[in-house]
Coordinates of N, CA and C and ligand atoms in Angstrom, one line a residue:
M1 N 0.8 -1.2 0.0 CA 0.1 -0.1 0.0 C 0.8 1.1 -0.2
S2 N 1.9 1.4 1.0 CA 2.7 2.7 1.1 C 3.4 2.6 -0.4
L3 N 3.8 1.5 -0.9 CA 4.8 1.5 -2.2 C 3.8 2.3 -3.2
F4 N 2.6 1.9 -3.4 CA 1.6 2.4 -4.1 C 1.4 3.7 -4.2
L5 N 1.2 4.1 -2.7 CA 1.3 5.7 -2.5 C 2.6 6.6 -3.0
C6 N 3.6 5.9 -2.6 CA 4.8 6.4 -2.9 C 4.9 6.8 -4.5
L7 N 4.5 5.7 -5.4 CA 4.5 5.6 -7.0 C 3.8 6.8 -7.0
G8 N 2.4 7.0 -6.6 CA 1.5 7.8 -7.0 C 2.1 9.2 -6.7
D9 N 2.4 9.6 -5.7 CA 3.2 10.9 -5.4 C 4.3 11.2 -6.3
M10 N 5.0 10.3 -6.8 CA 6.3 10.4 -7.8 C 5.6 10.7 -9.1
M11 N 4.6 10.0 -9.4 CA 3.9 10.6 -10.8 C 3.2 11.9 -10.7
G12 N 2.6 12.1 -9.5 CA 2.1 13.5 -9.3 C 3.3 14.5 -9.6
E13 N 4.6 14.4 -9.0 CA 5.4 15.5 -9.1 C 5.9 15.6 -10.3
A14 N 5.9 14.5 -11.2 CA 6.8 14.5 -12.3 C 5.7 15.2 -13.2
K15 N 4.2 15.2 -12.9 CA 3.6 15.8 -13.9 C 3.5 17.0 -13.7
L16 N 3.6 17.6 -12.5 CA 3.8 19.0 -12.1 C 5.1 19.5 -12.6
K17 N 6.0 18.8 -12.7 CA 7.6 19.3 -13.4 C 7.5 19.4 -14.8
R18 N 6.6 18.9 -15.5 CA 6.2 19.0 -17.1 C 6.1 20.7 -17.2
S19 N 6.5 21.4 -18.3 CA 6.5 22.5 -18.6 C 5.1 22.9 -18.9
A20 N 4.9 24.2 -18.9 CA 3.8 24.8 -19.8 C 3.7 24.3 -21.2
T21 N 4.8 24.4 -21.6 CA 5.1 24.2 -23.1 C 4.8 22.9 -23.4
Q22 N 5.4 21.8 -22.7 CA 5.0 20.4 -22.8 C 3.7 19.9 -22.7
R23 N 3.0 20.6 -21.6 CA 1.5 20.2 -21.3 C 0.6 20.9 -22.7
F24 N 1.1 22.1 -23.2 CA 0.5 22.6 -24.3 C 0.4 21.9 -25.5
I25 N 1.7 21.4 -25.9 CA 2.1 20.8 -27.0 C 1.3 19.3 -27.1
E26 N 1.2 18.8 -25.8 CA 0.5 17.1 -25.6 C -0.9 17.7 -26.1
Q27 N -1.7 18.7 -25.6 CA -2.8 19.0 -25.7 C -3.1 19.1 -27.2
F28 N -2.0 20.0 -27.8 CA -2.4 20.5 -29.4 C -1.0 20.2 -29.9
P29 N -1.1 18.7 -30.6 CA 0.2 18.3 -30.9 C 0.4 18.6 -32.2
L30 N -0.5 19.3 -32.9 CA 0.0 19.7 -34.6 C 0.2 21.3 -34.5
C31 N 1.0 21.7 -35.7 CA 1.3 23.1 -35.6 C 0.1 23.8 -36.5
A32 N -0.1 25.1 -35.8 CA -1.4 25.8 -36.4 C -1.1 26.6 -37.6
L33 N 0.4 26.7 -37.9 CA 0.9 28.1 -38.5 C 0.8 27.2 -40.0
C34 N 1.3 25.7 -40.0 CA 1.5 24.9 -41.3 C 0.3 24.0 -41.5
G35 N -0.8 24.4 -41.3 CA -1.9 23.8 -41.5 C -1.8 22.3 -40.9
G36 N -1.4 22.0 -39.9 CA -1.2 20.8 -38.9 C -0.4 19.9 -39.6
E37 N 0.6 20.4 -40.4 CA 1.4 19.2 -41.3 C 2.7 19.0 -40.4
C38 N 3.1 19.5 -39.5 CA 4.2 19.1 -38.6 C 3.8 19.4 -37.1
A39 N 4.4 18.5 -36.4 CA 4.5 18.4 -35.1 C 4.6 19.8 -34.3
S40 N 3.7 20.1 -33.5 CA 4.1 21.4 -32.7 C 5.3 21.1 -31.6
T41 N 6.2 22.0 -31.3 CA 7.2 22.0 -30.4 C 7.3 23.1 -29.7
T42 N 6.6 23.9 -30.0 CA 6.8 25.5 -29.3 C 5.3 26.0 -29.2
R43 N 5.3 27.2 -28.3 CA 4.1 27.7 -28.1 C 4.4 29.2 -28.7
E44 N 3.6 29.5 -29.6 CA 3.9 30.7 -30.4 C 2.9 31.7 -29.7
H45 N 3.0 33.0 -29.4 CA 2.0 33.9 -28.9 C 1.8 35.0 -30.1
M46 N 0.5 35.1 -30.3 CA 0.1 36.1 -31.3 C -1.0 37.3 -30.5
P47 N -0.9 38.5 -30.4 CA 0.0 39.1 -31.1 C 1.3 39.1 -30.1
P48 N 2.4 39.0 -30.9 CA 3.9 38.7 -30.4 C 4.0 39.9 -29.3
K49 N 4.8 39.8 -28.3 CA 5.1 40.6 -27.0 C 5.8 41.9 -27.6
S50 N 6.4 41.9 -28.8 CA 7.0 43.1 -29.3 C 6.1 44.1 -29.9
L51 N 4.7 43.7 -30.0 CA 3.5 44.7 -30.4 C 3.4 45.6 -29.1
F52 N 3.6 45.1 -27.8 CA 3.1 45.8 -26.6 C 4.1 46.6 -26.1
D53 N 3.9 47.8 -25.3 CA 4.9 48.6 -24.6 C 5.7 47.8 -23.7
K54 N 6.8 48.1 -24.0 CA 7.8 47.6 -23.0 C 7.8 45.9 -23.2
S55 N 7.0 45.4 -24.2 CA 6.9 44.0 -24.4 C 6.2 43.5 -23.4
H56 N 5.1 44.3 -22.7 CA 4.2 43.3 -21.6 C 3.1 43.1 -22.4
R57 N 3.0 41.8 -22.7 CA 1.9 41.3 -23.6 C 1.1 40.4 -22.5
P58 N -0.4 40.5 -22.7 CA -1.3 39.8 -22.1 C -1.1 38.4 -22.4
D59 N -0.9 37.3 -21.2 CA -0.7 36.1 -21.7 C -1.9 35.3 -22.2
K60 N -2.2 35.7 -23.2 CA -3.6 35.1 -24.1 C -2.9 34.5 -25.4
L61 N -4.0 34.1 -26.3 CA -3.9 33.8 -27.6 C -2.4 33.0 -28.1
V62 N -2.7 31.9 -27.3 CA -1.2 31.1 -27.5 C -1.4 29.9 -28.5
M63 N -0.7 29.7 -29.4 CA -1.0 28.5 -30.4 C 0.2 27.8 -30.5
P64 N 0.0 26.4 -30.9 CA 0.8 25.3 -31.0 C 1.7 25.8 -32.4
A65 N 3.0 25.7 -32.5 CA 3.8 25.7 -33.7 C 4.9 24.8 -33.5
C66 N 5.4 24.6 -34.8 CA 6.6 23.7 -35.2 C 7.7 25.0 -34.9
A67 N 8.9 24.5 -34.8 CA 10.0 25.6 -34.7 C 10.4 26.4 -36.0
V68 N 10.1 25.7 -36.9 CA 10.5 26.3 -38.5 C 9.4 27.3 -38.5
C69 N 7.9 27.4 -38.4 CA 7.1 28.4 -38.4 C 7.4 29.3 -37.3
N70 N 7.5 28.9 -36.3 CA 8.0 30.1 -35.0 C 9.3 31.0 -35.5
G71 N 10.0 30.3 -35.7 CA 11.4 31.0 -35.9 C 11.1 31.9 -37.2
G72 N 10.4 31.2 -38.2 CA 10.4 31.5 -39.6 C 9.3 33.0 -39.7
T73 N 8.9 33.1 -38.6 CA 7.8 34.2 -38.8 C 8.3 35.5 -37.8
S74 N 9.6 35.4 -37.3 CA 10.0 36.4 -36.4 C 10.1 37.8 -37.3
K75 N 10.6 37.8 -38.3 CA 11.1 38.9 -39.0 C 9.7 39.6 -39.3
A76 N 8.4 38.9 -39.7 CA 7.4 39.4 -39.8 C 6.9 40.1 -38.7
D77 N 7.0 39.4 -37.2 CA 6.8 40.1 -36.1 C 7.3 41.3 -35.9
L78 N 8.8 41.2 -36.0 CA 9.4 42.5 -36.1 C 9.1 43.4 -37.0
T79 N 8.6 43.2 -38.0 CA 8.0 44.4 -39.0 C 6.7 45.1 -38.5
A80 N 5.8 44.3 -38.0 CA 4.5 44.7 -37.9 C 5.0 45.5 -36.5
A81 N 5.9 45.1 -35.4 CA 6.0 46.0 -34.3 C 6.7 47.2 -34.5
M82 N 7.2 47.1 -35.7 CA 8.1 48.6 -36.0 C 7.0 49.6 -36.7
V83 N 6.2 48.7 -37.6 CA 5.3 49.7 -38.6 C 4.3 50.4 -37.5
S84 N 3.6 49.4 -36.3 CA 2.6 49.9 -35.8 C 3.1 50.8 -34.5
R85 N 4.3 51.4 -34.6 CA 4.7 52.4 -33.9 C 5.1 53.8 -34.8
W86 N 4.8 53.8 -36.0 CA 5.1 54.8 -37.1 C 3.9 55.8 -36.6
N87 N 4.0 56.7 -35.7 CA 2.9 57.8 -35.6 C 3.6 59.0 -35.3
Y88 N 2.8 60.0 -35.9 CA 3.4 61.3 -35.7 C 3.1 61.7 -34.3
N89 N 4.2 62.3 -33.5 CA 3.9 62.5 -32.0 C 3.8 61.3 -31.1
S90 N 4.6 60.2 -31.4 CA 4.3 59.1 -30.6 C 4.7 59.4 -29.1
P91 N 4.2 58.8 -28.1 CA 4.3 58.8 -26.7 C 5.8 58.4 -26.4
H92 N 6.2 59.0 -25.7 CA 7.6 58.6 -25.1 C 8.2 56.8 -25.2
Q93 N 7.1 56.2 -24.4 CA 7.3 54.8 -24.4 C 7.4 54.1 -26.3
E94 N 6.6 54.7 -27.0 CA 6.5 54.1 -28.3 C 7.9 54.6 -28.9
R95 N 8.3 55.7 -28.6 CA 9.8 55.9 -29.4 C 11.1 55.1 -28.9
E96 N 10.8 54.8 -27.5 CA 11.9 54.1 -26.7 C 11.9 52.6 -27.4
D97 N 10.7 52.1 -27.6 CA 10.2 50.7 -28.1 C 11.0 50.7 -29.4
H98 N 10.5 51.6 -30.1 CA 10.8 51.7 -31.7 C 12.4 51.7 -31.6
S99 N 12.9 52.4 -31.2 CA 14.6 52.5 -31.2 C 15.1 51.6 -30.8
R100 N 14.6 50.4 -29.8 CA 14.9 49.2 -29.4 C 14.7 48.2 -30.7
L101 N 13.7 48.3 -31.3 CA 13.3 47.3 -32.4 C 14.2 47.7 -33.5
A102 N 14.3 48.9 -33.9 CA 15.3 49.2 -35.0 C 16.6 48.9 -34.9
N103 N 17.0 48.8 -33.8 CA 18.5 47.8 -33.6 C 18.2 46.4 -33.9
Q104 N 17.2 45.7 -33.5 CA 17.0 44.4 -33.9 C 17.0 44.4 -35.3
V105 N 16.2 45.1 -36.0 CA 16.0 45.1 -37.6 C 17.4 45.4 -38.3
R106 N 18.3 46.1 -37.6 CA 19.5 46.5 -38.3 C 20.3 44.9 -38.4
I107 N 20.1 44.2 -37.6 CA 20.9 42.9 -37.4 C 20.0 41.9 -38.0
Q108 N 18.5 41.5 -38.0 CA 17.9 40.7 -38.2 C 17.3 40.9 -39.9
A109 N 17.0 42.2 -40.3 CA 16.6 42.4 -41.7 C 17.0 43.8 -42.0
P110 N 18.6 43.7 -42.4 CA 19.1 45.2 -43.0 C 18.3 45.8 -44.4
E111 N 17.5 44.5 -45.0 CA 17.4 45.2 -46.2 C 16.0 45.8 -45.9
L112 N 15.3 45.9 -44.7 CA 14.0 46.5 -44.5 C 14.7 48.0 -44.1
I113 N 16.0 48.2 -43.5 CA 16.4 49.4 -43.1 C 16.6 50.0 -44.5
D114 N 17.4 49.6 -45.2 CA 17.5 50.1 -46.7 C 16.3 50.8 -47.2
E115 N 15.3 49.7 -47.5 CA 14.0 50.1 -47.8 C 13.5 51.4 -47.2
W116 N 13.5 51.5 -46.0 CA 12.7 52.6 -45.5 C 13.7 53.9 -45.3
T117 N 14.9 53.7 -45.5 CA 15.9 55.1 -45.5 C 16.4 55.7 -46.8
K118 N 16.1 54.8 -48.1 CA 16.5 55.0 -49.5 C 15.5 56.1 -49.9
K119 N 16.2 57.3 -50.3 CA 15.6 58.4 -50.7 C 15.4 58.6 -52.4
D120 N 16.3 57.6 -52.9 CA 16.3 58.0 -54.6 C 14.7 58.1 -55.2
G121 N 14.5 59.1 -55.7 CA 13.2 59.2 -56.3 C 12.0 59.2 -55.5
F122 N 12.2 59.4 -54.3 CA 11.1 59.7 -53.4 C 10.2 60.9 -53.6
D123 N 9.2 60.9 -53.9 CA 8.3 62.0 -54.3 C 7.4 62.4 -53.2
R124 N 8.0 63.4 -52.3 CA 7.6 63.4 -50.9 C 6.4 64.1 -51.1
K125 N 6.2 65.2 -52.0 CA 4.9 65.8 -52.2 C 3.7 65.1 -52.6
G126 N 4.3 64.2 -53.7 CA 3.2 63.5 -54.3 C 2.6 62.5 -53.2
A127 N 3.5 61.7 -52.5 CA 3.0 61.1 -51.2 C 2.2 61.4 -50.4
L128 N 2.5 62.9 -50.0 CA 1.6 63.5 -49.2 C 0.4 63.7 -49.8
E129 N 0.2 64.2 -50.8 CA -1.1 64.4 -51.4 C -1.8 63.0 -51.5
R130 N -1.2 61.8 -52.0 CA -2.0 60.6 -52.1 C -2.4 60.2 -50.7
L131 N -1.6 60.5 -49.7 CA -2.3 59.9 -48.2 C -3.4 60.9 -47.8
R132 N -3.3 62.3 -48.3 CA -4.5 62.7 -47.7 C -5.8 62.7 -48.7
R133 N -5.5 62.4 -49.8 CA -6.8 62.1 -50.6 C -7.5 60.8 -50.3
Y134 N -6.5 60.0 -49.4 CA -7.4 58.7 -48.9 C -7.7 59.0 -47.6
G135 N -8.0 60.1 -47.0 CA -8.2 60.5 -45.6 C -7.3 60.7 -44.6
V136 N -5.9 60.4 -44.9 CA -4.9 60.2 -43.8 C -4.7 61.7 -43.5
E137 N -4.7 62.2 -42.3 CA -4.3 63.4 -41.8 C -2.6 63.3 -41.6
V138 N -2.1 64.2 -42.3 CA -0.7 63.8 -42.2 C -0.1 65.6 -41.9
P139 N 0.6 65.9 -41.0 CA 1.0 67.2 -40.5 C 2.0 67.4 -41.7
D140 N 2.3 68.9 -42.0 CA 3.3 69.1 -43.1 C 4.7 68.7 -42.7
D141 N 5.1 68.8 -41.5 CA 6.4 68.5 -41.0 C 6.7 67.1 -40.8
A142 N 5.6 65.9 -40.9 CA 5.9 64.8 -40.6 C 7.1 64.1 -41.4
S143 N 7.6 63.2 -41.0 CA 8.6 62.4 -41.7 C 8.0 61.3 -42.4
L144 N 8.1 61.0 -43.7 CA 7.3 59.9 -44.2 C 8.6 59.0 -44.7
I145 N 8.1 58.0 -44.4 CA 8.9 56.6 -44.8 C 8.2 55.9 -46.0
R146 N 9.1 55.2 -47.0 CA 8.6 54.9 -48.2 C 8.7 53.2 -47.9
V147 N 7.8 52.4 -48.1 CA 7.6 51.1 -47.9 C 7.8 50.5 -49.3
G148 N 8.6 49.2 -49.3 CA 8.4 48.5 -50.6 C 8.2 47.1 -50.7
P149 N 8.8 46.2 -51.4 CA 8.4 44.8 -51.6 C 8.8 44.1 -50.4
H150 N 10.1 44.5 -49.8 CA 10.3 43.5 -48.6 C 9.3 43.7 -47.3
T151 N 8.7 45.2 -47.3 CA 8.2 45.5 -45.9 C 6.8 44.9 -46.2
I152 N 5.9 44.8 -47.7 CA 4.9 44.3 -47.8 C 5.1 42.9 -47.7
R153 N 5.8 42.1 -48.1 CA 5.9 40.5 -47.9 C 6.0 40.4 -46.4
Q154 N 6.5 40.9 -45.6 CA 6.8 40.7 -44.3 C 5.4 40.9 -43.4
L155 N 4.6 42.1 -44.0 CA 3.5 42.6 -43.2 C 2.2 41.3 -43.9
N156 N 2.3 41.0 -45.0 CA 1.6 39.8 -45.7 C 1.4 38.7 -44.8
I157 N 2.7 38.3 -44.5 CA 3.2 36.9 -43.6 C 2.5 37.3 -42.4
F158 N 2.6 38.6 -41.8 CA 2.0 38.8 -40.5 C 0.6 38.5 -40.5
A159 N 0.1 39.1 -41.4 CA -1.5 39.0 -41.7 C -2.0 37.7 -41.8
H160 N -1.3 37.0 -42.5 CA -1.5 35.4 -42.7 C -1.6 34.7 -41.4
K161 N -0.5 34.9 -40.7 CA -0.2 34.2 -39.5 C -1.5 34.7 -38.4
A162 N -1.7 36.0 -38.3 CA -3.0 36.3 -37.5 C -4.1 35.6 -37.9
A163 N -4.4 35.5 -39.1 CA -5.6 34.7 -39.8 C -5.6 33.5 -39.1
L164 N -4.5 32.6 -39.3 CA -4.4 31.2 -38.8 C -4.6 31.0 -37.5
C165 N -3.8 32.2 -36.7 CA -3.9 32.0 -35.1 C -5.5 32.6 -34.8
L166 N -6.1 33.2 -35.4 CA -7.4 33.7 -34.9 C -8.3 32.3 -35.1
H167 N -8.1 31.6 -36.1 CA -8.9 30.1 -36.7 C -8.4 29.5 -35.6
F168 N -7.3 29.2 -35.1 CA -7.1 28.3 -34.1 C -7.8 28.7 -32.7
E169 N -7.7 29.9 -32.4 CA -8.1 30.5 -31.4 C -9.6 30.1 -31.2
H170 N -10.3 30.2 -32.2 CA -11.9 30.1 -32.3 C -12.2 28.5 -32.3
F171 N -11.5 27.7 -33.2 CA -11.8 26.4 -33.2 C -10.7 25.4 -32.7
K172 N -9.8 25.8 -32.2 CA -8.7 25.0 -31.2 C -8.4 23.7 -32.0
K173 N -8.2 23.9 -33.5 CA -7.1 23.0 -34.1 C -6.9 24.0 -35.2
P174 N -5.7 23.7 -36.2 CA -5.4 24.2 -37.4 C -6.1 24.2 -38.4
L175 N -5.9 25.3 -39.2 CA -6.9 25.5 -40.6 C -6.1 24.5 -41.5
S176 N -6.6 23.8 -42.1 CA -6.0 22.7 -43.2 C -5.6 23.7 -44.3
N177 N -4.4 23.2 -44.7 CA -3.8 23.8 -46.0 C -4.7 23.7 -47.3
S178 N -5.5 22.7 -47.2 CA -6.5 22.4 -48.5 C -7.9 22.8 -48.0
G179 N -8.0 23.5 -46.5 CA -9.4 23.7 -46.0 C -9.8 25.4 -46.5
R180 N -11.2 25.6 -46.1 CA -11.6 27.0 -46.5 C -12.5 27.5 -45.2
V181 N -12.6 28.6 -45.2 CA -13.5 29.2 -44.1 C -14.6 29.4 -44.9
F182 N -15.9 29.0 -44.6 CA -17.2 29.3 -45.2 C -17.9 30.3 -43.9
C183 N -18.5 31.2 -44.6 CA -19.5 31.9 -43.7 C -20.8 31.9 -44.3
S184 N -21.9 31.3 -43.2 CA -23.1 31.2 -43.5 C -23.9 32.3 -43.7
L185 N -24.5 32.8 -44.7 CA -25.6 33.9 -44.9 C -26.7 33.8 -44.2
E186 N -27.1 32.7 -43.7 CA -28.3 32.6 -42.8 C -28.0 32.9 -41.5
N187 N -27.0 32.8 -40.8 CA -26.7 33.2 -39.6 C -26.5 34.7 -39.3
Ligands
LIG201 ZN1 4.6 24.6 -38.7

């Protein structure tokens, strides 16, 4: 009897020692980002903590991801975090976070810095007029940054990832790569 209790206690302790990630990937063994084609080995957070002031993110919206998908979307996370802080008159914390993120971009994605700082052929006046035509209020002395294919690619990846994560959050299973989401007009 005592041996049985002892074994029971050991098993309970072992269970407690398993990390939150281990428990999570046991519950959700397939990667939510590549259509469930790979086994999940990590917990991916969406939105990523880099989008929040001082990286303080609420601990919600967690999804299972394989290491390739998790690591492969970090540049997209970084790009979205930078772009989300491009405001005229940004508060102090946003400017501080922006400069910290810019240092990461210089290391991880120098092609983005090149794209944002390239001035050749940049028509500032035309860009201002275009933004205002679309209803964006831009002060005359605002700095403008040009985005190109590198930035757009990363933002597209980020948007794609957000859609997959929202699907997982709602259905608790990956969206199949061959599947589609239908909306019923009757509901
Ligand atoms: Zn994956």
